[in-house]
Amino acid sequence: MPETNRTRSSQDAVLPRGVTDPLLWRSAYDVAEAHRPDDAGRCSSLLCAGRPAPCGPSEAARRAMRLAGDADRRAERGEPDARVAARRRRAA
């Protein structure tokens, strides 16, 4: 059976200060990333079939991120510590 390790964008995102539900925040972050608008302003997810952005799943994800904790801080992209990110991938 082939190995299918998938890395989600939330694994490398730094949780904002004040997040009280990391699982909810990371799940919502992944949905928001999957439903980002393209250059034409339409949702890039195949599930939305080119609907205008922001789509329903994107709005729900943003709301879930706010409910998970501090809405004033945004995730910093990139890997703050490459060893931590690599360890998370191996554990997944």
Short mmCIF file of C-alpha atoms in Angstrom, two decimals:
data_model
loop_
_atom_site.label_atom_id
_atom_site.label_comp_id
_atom_site.label_asym_id
_atom_site.label_seq_id
_atom_site.Cartn_x
_atom_site.Cartn_y
_atom_site.Cartn_z
CA MET A 1 0.00 0.00 0.00
CA PRO A 2 1.53 3.35 -0.97
CA GLU A 3 2.28 5.92 1.67
CA THR A 4 0.03 8.94 1.40
CA ASN A 5 1.39 11.51 3.79
CA ARG A 6 -0.24 14.83 3.15
CA THR A 7 0.95 18.00 4.75
CA ARG A 8 -1.75 20.49 5.55
CA SER A 9 -0.96 24.18 5.47
CA SER A 10 -2.09 24.53 9.09
CA GLN A 11 0.73 22.26 10.27
CA ASP A 12 3.26 24.98 9.45
CA ALA A 13 1.11 27.91 10.58
CA VAL A 14 1.86 29.49 13.93
CA LEU A 15 -1.19 29.63 16.16
CA PRO A 16 -2.19 33.21 16.98
CA ARG A 17 -1.99 34.23 20.61
CA GLY A 18 -5.19 33.63 22.47
CA VAL A 19 -6.38 30.60 20.50
CA THR A 20 -8.28 28.41 22.93
CA ASP A 21 -9.24 25.64 20.49
CA PRO A 22 -6.21 24.76 18.32
CA LEU A 23 -7.95 21.86 16.56
CA LEU A 24 -10.86 24.05 15.44
CA TRP A 25 -8.52 26.85 14.37
CA ARG A 26 -6.27 24.54 12.32
CA SER A 27 -9.22 22.81 10.64
CA ALA A 28 -10.78 26.15 9.75
CA TYR A 29 -7.42 27.44 8.49
CA ASP A 30 -7.16 24.48 6.10
CA VAL A 31 -10.68 25.11 4.76
CA ALA A 32 -9.96 28.82 4.32
CA GLU A 33 -6.74 28.01 2.43
CA ALA A 34 -8.58 25.55 0.16
CA HIS A 35 -11.22 28.18 -0.70
CA ARG A 36 -8.95 31.13 -1.50
CA PRO A 37 -10.09 33.32 -4.40
CA ASP A 38 -8.25 33.11 -7.70
CA ASP A 39 -7.11 36.09 -9.79
CA ALA A 40 -10.63 36.50 -11.20
CA GLY A 41 -12.16 36.76 -7.71
CA ARG A 42 -13.77 33.32 -7.79
CA CYS A 43 -13.31 30.47 -5.35
CA SER A 44 -10.50 28.20 -6.53
CA SER A 45 -11.96 25.06 -4.89
CA LEU A 46 -13.49 22.50 -7.23
CA LEU A 47 -16.31 22.08 -4.72
CA CYS A 48 -17.49 25.64 -5.33
CA ALA A 49 -17.43 25.42 -9.14
CA GLY A 50 -16.13 28.95 -9.65
CA ARG A 51 -18.61 30.77 -7.43
CA PRO A 52 -17.75 34.36 -6.51
CA ALA A 53 -15.54 34.71 -3.46
CA PRO A 54 -16.00 34.70 -0.57
CA CYS A 55 -17.90 31.43 -0.80
CA GLY A 56 -19.94 29.86 1.99
CA PRO A 57 -17.21 27.46 3.19
CA SER A 58 -14.68 30.30 3.26
CA GLU A 59 -16.97 32.51 5.35
CA ALA A 60 -17.72 29.61 7.72
CA ALA A 61 -14.00 28.90 8.09
CA ARG A 62 -13.22 32.53 8.90
CA ARG A 63 -16.00 32.54 11.49
CA ALA A 64 -14.67 29.32 13.04
CA MET A 65 -11.19 30.84 13.25
CA ARG A 66 -12.63 33.81 15.13
CA LEU A 67 -14.57 31.51 17.47
CA ALA A 68 -11.44 29.46 18.16
CA GLY A 69 -9.74 32.41 19.79
CA ASP A 70 -8.20 35.79 19.22
CA ALA A 71 -9.42 37.30 15.94
CA ASP A 72 -6.99 40.23 16.05
CA ARG A 73 -3.90 38.15 15.34
CA ARG A 74 -3.24 36.34 12.06
CA ALA A 75 -1.14 33.26 11.48
CA GLU A 76 2.39 33.87 10.40
CA ARG A 77 3.29 31.90 7.32
CA GLY A 78 6.39 29.86 7.08
CA GLU A 79 8.17 27.58 9.46
CA PRO A 80 9.29 29.27 12.67
CA ASP A 81 11.32 26.18 13.51
CA ALA A 82 11.98 23.65 10.75
CA ARG A 83 12.56 20.87 13.29
CA VAL A 84 9.10 21.36 14.83
CA ALA A 85 7.42 21.29 11.41
CA ALA A 86 9.34 18.15 10.39
CA ARG A 87 8.41 16.41 13.65
CA ARG A 88 4.72 17.26 13.10
CA ARG A 89 4.83 15.79 9.59
CA ARG A 90 6.41 12.56 10.81
CA ALA A 91 3.82 12.24 13.57
CA ALA A 92 0.90 12.76 11.18
#
